Every structure is written in structure tokens, then in C-alpha cells.
């Protein structure tokens, strides 16, 4: 059986803190992120390519390589992603 490795890809990601919905909407637009509501203040609904998915406080919202959104649990995010160093002019 062959094994495969993910290609290195840069993504945009923001962690849902429970009080940063406006920032999420600014980064990703409000079209695919629903909530929070008074009844359910600790989770959002994210419209993904696979259908609607729930994102809990602490989850990361990721914009994939084709512009798709999806939630990711914090432990999986930490194992899969690392910050991209900032590029400053003259350092290349």
C-alpha cells in the first residue's frame, strides 16, 4: 500500500473565541457562517462543501485552497498547521 503526505499549503485560519464573530465575518464574509444565537451562544454553523457543520468555541475556521470554509478542532489544528513567518521586504 502506498503512503501519502499532504502538500504544504498555506491557509487562512481564525480561532472562534466566542466573541469574535465580527472578525470572522470580516475575514471570511457572513455568507457561510451562521450564529451565534442567544439560544446557542457557544457554536456556529459553517456551510462547507460537505454540508453544514458545527463549530464550537475554540475551533478554528479555515479557508481552504479553493475558498471553501471548514471547522477544525484545536488539537487537530495544532498537529496539522503552523504559523507562516511574516515576510518583510529585503529578507528574501
Backbone as ProteinMPNN parsed JSONL, in Angstrom:
{"seq_chain_A": "XXXXXXXXXXXXXXXXXXXXXXXXXXXXXXXXXXXXXXXXXXXXXXXXXXXXXXXXXXXXXXXXXXXXXXXXXXXXXXXXXXXXXXXXXXXX", "coords_chain_A": {"N_chain_A": [[0.852, -1.172, 0.0], [0.574, 2.211, -0.858], [1.82, 5.175, 0.692], [0.84, 8.513, 1.596], [1.522, 12.025, 1.722], [0.423, 15.159, 2.928], [0.464, 17.99, 0.819], [2.465, 20.894, 1.291], [0.588, 23.622, 2.143], [-0.589, 26.92, 2.324], [-3.009, 28.357, 4.413], [-5.806, 30.427, 5.34], [-6.762, 31.079, 8.613], [-8.816, 31.381, 11.502], [-9.326, 31.417, 14.953], [-12.285, 30.568, 16.652], [-13.466, 32.379, 19.248], [-15.678, 32.851, 20.712], [-16.422, 35.425, 21.062], [-15.681, 36.808, 18.814], [-17.119, 37.092, 16.415], [-17.626, 39.146, 14.558], [-15.084, 39.637, 13.545], [-14.589, 37.16, 12.315], [-16.569, 37.275, 10.318], [-15.607, 39.486, 8.903], [-13.195, 38.471, 7.882], [-13.927, 36.102, 6.487], [-16.421, 36.536, 5.33], [-19.954, 36.892, 5.832], [-21.628, 35.145, 4.624], [-21.38, 32.33, 4.762], [-21.259, 31.653, 7.411], [-23.072, 31.111, 10.237], [-24.736, 32.26, 13.136], [-23.404, 33.329, 16.29], [-26.278, 32.408, 18.303], [-28.755, 33.654, 20.617], [-29.833, 31.519, 21.99], [-27.948, 29.54, 21.44], [-25.075, 30.343, 22.145], [-22.449, 29.442, 22.039], [-21.663, 28.152, 19.743], [-21.279, 27.9, 16.156], [-22.65, 27.667, 12.845], [-21.175, 26.414, 10.027], [-21.165, 26.664, 6.597], [-20.135, 24.22, 4.503], [-18.358, 22.447, 1.859], [-19.26, 19.898, 2.174], [-21.678, 20.146, 3.382], [-23.641, 21.605, 6.092], [-21.766, 22.34, 8.991], [-20.966, 22.135, 12.452], [-19.294, 24.469, 14.514], [-17.551, 24.784, 17.445], [-16.845, 26.931, 20.292], [-13.451, 27.689, 20.419], [-12.743, 26.078, 18.308], [-11.101, 26.137, 15.11], [-11.653, 28.128, 12.236], [-11.249, 27.518, 8.925], [-10.087, 28.598, 5.777], [-9.957, 27.002, 2.833], [-7.862, 25.899, 0.025], [-9.385, 26.314, -2.247], [-11.141, 28.252, -1.542], [-13.089, 27.297, 0.104], [-14.8, 26.863, 3.244], [-14.2, 25.437, 6.461], [-14.636, 23.905, 9.694], [-12.249, 23.171, 12.296], [-11.005, 21.113, 14.823], [-9.235, 22.19, 17.781], [-7.007, 20.58, 18.646], [-6.42, 18.992, 16.416], [-5.853, 21.011, 14.585], [-3.522, 22.093, 15.746], [-1.753, 19.953, 15.4], [-1.583, 19.818, 12.668], [-1.13, 22.303, 11.417], [1.056, 25.191, 11.229], [2.211, 28.457, 12.155], [2.788, 30.765, 9.482], [5.782, 32.318, 8.724], [6.117, 35.866, 8.873], [6.693, 37.837, 6.02], [9.103, 40.142, 5.245], [10.092, 42.917, 3.341], [13.154, 42.731, 1.625], [14.211, 40.558, 2.895], [14.399, 38.287, 1.453]], "CA_chain_A": [[0.0, 0.0, 0.0], [1.336, 3.461, -0.898], [1.51, 6.187, 1.699], [0.793, 9.851, 1.026], [1.739, 13.143, 2.63], [-0.219, 16.393, 2.475], [1.342, 19.005, 0.258], [2.453, 22.114, 2.119], [-0.348, 24.617, 1.629], [-0.913, 27.979, 3.273], [-4.439, 28.627, 4.53], [-6.225, 31.463, 6.274], [-7.485, 30.45, 9.717], [-9.114, 32.212, 12.673], [-9.937, 30.622, 16.017], [-13.549, 31.082, 17.187], [-13.28, 32.586, 20.684], [-16.969, 33.081, 21.345], [-16.771, 36.846, 21.0], [-15.044, 37.434, 17.657], [-17.905, 36.807, 15.217], [-17.44, 40.213, 13.571], [-13.791, 39.393, 12.897], [-14.784, 36.027, 11.404], [-17.324, 37.755, 9.163], [-14.71, 40.349, 8.124], [-12.188, 37.649, 7.202], [-14.494, 35.066, 5.623], [-17.751, 37.001, 4.92], [-21.032, 36.341, 6.662], [-22.486, 34.282, 3.807], [-21.262, 30.908, 5.091], [-21.109, 31.485, 8.859], [-24.341, 31.444, 10.882], [-24.677, 32.236, 14.579], [-24.075, 32.585, 17.353], [-27.616, 32.875, 18.643], [-28.966, 33.779, 22.06], [-30.066, 30.165, 22.497], [-26.723, 28.756, 21.25], [-24.005, 31.332, 22.008], [-21.115, 28.839, 22.012], [-21.34, 27.476, 18.49], [-21.642, 28.472, 14.868], [-22.848, 26.732, 11.744], [-20.341, 26.755, 8.886], [-21.562, 25.987, 5.372], [-18.945, 23.645, 3.873], [-18.638, 21.69, 0.639], [-19.927, 18.656, 2.581], [-22.911, 20.481, 4.081], [-23.478, 22.441, 7.28], [-21.006, 21.735, 10.08], [-20.957, 22.922, 13.682], [-18.009, 24.888, 15.072], [-17.672, 25.166, 18.847], [-15.838, 27.87, 20.773], [-12.136, 27.054, 20.453], [-12.444, 25.509, 16.995], [-10.551, 27.021, 14.091], [-12.354, 28.202, 10.967], [-10.185, 27.517, 7.924], [-10.44, 28.797, 4.374], [-9.111, 26.098, 2.07], [-7.194, 26.372, -1.18], [-10.376, 26.69, -3.261], [-12.052, 29.219, -0.949], [-14.085, 26.62, 0.94], [-14.627, 27.001, 4.69], [-14.496, 24.265, 7.281], [-14.154, 23.996, 11.071], [-11.21, 22.211, 12.67], [-10.798, 21.045, 16.269], [-7.952, 22.789, 18.136], [-5.903, 19.617, 18.711], [-6.092, 18.625, 15.036], [-5.22, 22.191, 14.002], [-2.159, 22.191, 16.284], [-0.944, 18.873, 14.819], [-1.556, 19.909, 11.211], [-0.749, 23.621, 10.919], [1.978, 26.034, 11.979], [2.161, 29.818, 11.614], [3.693, 31.105, 8.391], [6.548, 33.509, 9.112], [5.83, 37.092, 8.138], [7.73, 38.187, 5.057], [9.378, 41.576, 5.174], [10.874, 43.235, 2.152], [14.596, 42.74, 1.824], [14.665, 39.355, 3.602], [14.33, 37.131, 0.563]], "C_chain_A": [[0.898, 1.236, 0.0], [0.883, 4.39, 0.208], [1.589, 7.552, 1.036], [0.983, 10.891, 2.115], [1.015, 14.353, 2.057], [0.835, 17.325, 1.892], [1.334, 20.216, 1.192], [1.608, 23.198, 1.448], [-0.588, 25.657, 2.711], [-2.414, 28.228, 3.236], [-4.647, 29.827, 5.443], [-7.051, 30.783, 7.351], [-7.653, 31.443, 10.859], [-9.775, 31.313, 13.705], [-11.189, 31.331, 16.531], [-13.414, 31.156, 18.695], [-14.594, 32.729, 21.44], [-17.382, 34.534, 21.308], [-16.128, 37.558, 19.808], [-15.794, 37.179, 16.344], [-17.723, 37.888, 14.158], [-16.119, 40.054, 12.835], [-13.898, 38.227, 11.913], [-15.52, 36.473, 10.147], [-16.46, 38.655, 8.282], [-13.728, 39.522, 7.295], [-12.816, 36.746, 6.147], [-15.81, 35.454, 4.953], [-18.818, 36.266, 5.718], [-21.891, 35.338, 5.905], [-22.491, 32.824, 4.243], [-21.085, 30.627, 6.577], [-22.385, 31.986, 9.522], [-24.218, 31.291, 12.389], [-23.697, 33.281, 15.048], [-25.478, 33.144, 17.575], [-27.725, 32.988, 20.156], [-29.144, 32.402, 22.692], [-28.792, 29.311, 22.445], [-25.522, 29.686, 21.063], [-22.612, 30.739, 21.811], [-20.807, 28.058, 20.746], [-21.893, 28.2, 17.284], [-21.978, 27.341, 13.91], [-22.039, 27.267, 10.561], [-20.858, 25.969, 7.684], [-20.294, 25.539, 4.658], [-19.344, 22.948, 2.576], [-19.388, 20.402, 0.941], [-21.257, 18.901, 3.286], [-22.62, 21.343, 5.295], [-22.761, 21.671, 8.376], [-20.99, 22.692, 11.261], [-19.518, 23.229, 14.088], [-18.255, 25.365, 16.493], [-16.623, 26.213, 19.197], [-14.524, 27.11, 20.927], [-11.75, 26.418, 19.131], [-11.858, 26.585, 16.085], [-11.447, 26.974, 12.868], [-11.268, 28.408, 9.915], [-10.786, 27.772, 6.55], [-9.455, 27.983, 3.557], [-8.599, 26.701, 0.775], [-8.163, 26.784, -2.286], [-11.422, 27.65, -2.709], [-13.112, 28.614, -0.058], [-13.762, 26.838, 2.419], [-14.889, 25.668, 5.356], [-13.963, 24.486, 8.685], [-13.129, 22.901, 11.339], [-11.018, 22.263, 14.182], [-9.395, 21.549, 16.619], [-6.787, 21.799, 18.167], [-5.471, 19.175, 17.315], [-5.38, 19.788, 14.347], [-3.764, 22.29, 14.453], [-1.235, 21.133, 15.691], [-0.707, 19.064, 13.321], [-0.967, 21.21, 10.686], [0.274, 24.286, 11.827], [1.917, 27.426, 11.373], [3.173, 29.991, 10.478], [4.456, 32.348, 8.817], [6.168, 34.71, 8.245], [7.001, 37.397, 7.214], [7.885, 39.696, 5.066], [10.286, 41.813, 3.978], [12.35, 43.285, 2.498], [15.114, 41.507, 2.537], [14.659, 38.126, 2.713], [15.645, 36.809, -0.07]], "O_chain_A": [[1.864, 1.308, 0.759], [-0.282, 4.391, 0.607], [2.302, 7.738, 0.05], [0.648, 10.666, 3.278], [0.994, 14.552, 0.842], [1.948, 17.431, 2.406], [0.314, 20.523, 1.81], [1.892, 23.625, 0.329], [-0.768, 25.315, 3.88], [-3.016, 28.301, 2.165], [-3.766, 30.191, 6.221], [-7.944, 29.994, 7.042], [-6.76, 32.239, 11.147], [-10.676, 30.54, 13.379], [-11.167, 32.529, 16.81], [-13.264, 30.131, 19.36], [-14.611, 32.728, 22.67], [-18.555, 34.854, 21.499], [-16.042, 38.786, 19.798], [-15.175, 37.063, 15.286], [-17.671, 37.575, 12.969], [-16.042, 40.309, 11.633], [-13.361, 38.295, 10.807], [-15.143, 36.097, 9.037], [-16.559, 38.601, 7.056], [-13.465, 39.844, 6.137], [-12.298, 36.636, 5.035], [-16.267, 34.731, 4.067], [-18.598, 35.159, 6.211], [-22.794, 34.74, 6.489], [-23.51, 32.147, 4.105], [-20.794, 29.496, 6.965], [-22.74, 33.157, 9.384], [-23.659, 30.305, 12.871], [-23.204, 34.059, 14.232], [-25.813, 34.224, 17.088], [-26.878, 32.473, 20.887], [-28.664, 32.152, 23.797], [-28.582, 28.458, 23.307], [-25.005, 29.811, 19.953], [-21.685, 31.464, 21.451], [-19.788, 27.369, 20.681], [-22.83, 28.993, 17.373], [-21.623, 26.188, 14.151], [-22.198, 28.416, 10.15], [-20.975, 24.745, 7.746], [-19.475, 26.365, 4.255], [-20.525, 22.871, 2.241], [-20.076, 19.865, 0.072], [-21.896, 17.952, 3.741], [-21.483, 21.764, 5.505], [-23.085, 20.519, 8.663], [-20.999, 23.911, 11.087], [-18.64, 22.369, 14.018], [-19.076, 26.254, 16.72], [-15.63, 26.366, 18.486], [-14.491, 26.019, 21.496], [-10.565, 26.234, 18.854], [-12.092, 27.779, 16.272], [-11.946, 25.911, 12.499], [-10.473, 29.343, 9.999], [-11.841, 27.241, 6.203], [-8.253, 28.244, 3.585], [-8.866, 27.862, 0.466], [-7.782, 27.539, -3.179], [-12.47, 27.848, -3.324], [-13.951, 29.334, 0.483], [-12.599, 26.979, 2.796], [-15.696, 24.868, 4.881], [-12.957, 25.172, 8.866], [-13.136, 21.849, 10.7], [-10.882, 23.344, 14.755], [-8.462, 21.358, 15.84], [-5.682, 22.148, 17.752], [-4.278, 19.004, 17.062], [-4.416, 19.58, 13.611], [-2.875, 22.542, 13.64], [-0.048, 21.395, 15.498], [0.257, 18.533, 12.77], [-0.363, 21.221, 9.614], [0.356, 23.996, 13.021], [1.602, 27.567, 10.192], [4.269, 29.433, 10.515], [3.845, 33.334, 9.23], [5.932, 34.58, 7.044], [8.161, 37.232, 7.591], [6.912, 40.433, 4.912], [11.142, 40.989, 3.657], [12.741, 43.818, 3.537], [16.318, 41.394, 2.772], [14.897, 37.02, 3.198], [15.74, 35.858, -0.847]]}, "name": "protein", "num_of_chains": 1, "seq": "XXXXXXXXXXXXXXXXXXXXXXXXXXXXXXXXXXXXXXXXXXXXXXXXXXXXXXXXXXXXXXXXXXXXXXXXXXXXXXXXXXXXXXXXXXXX"}
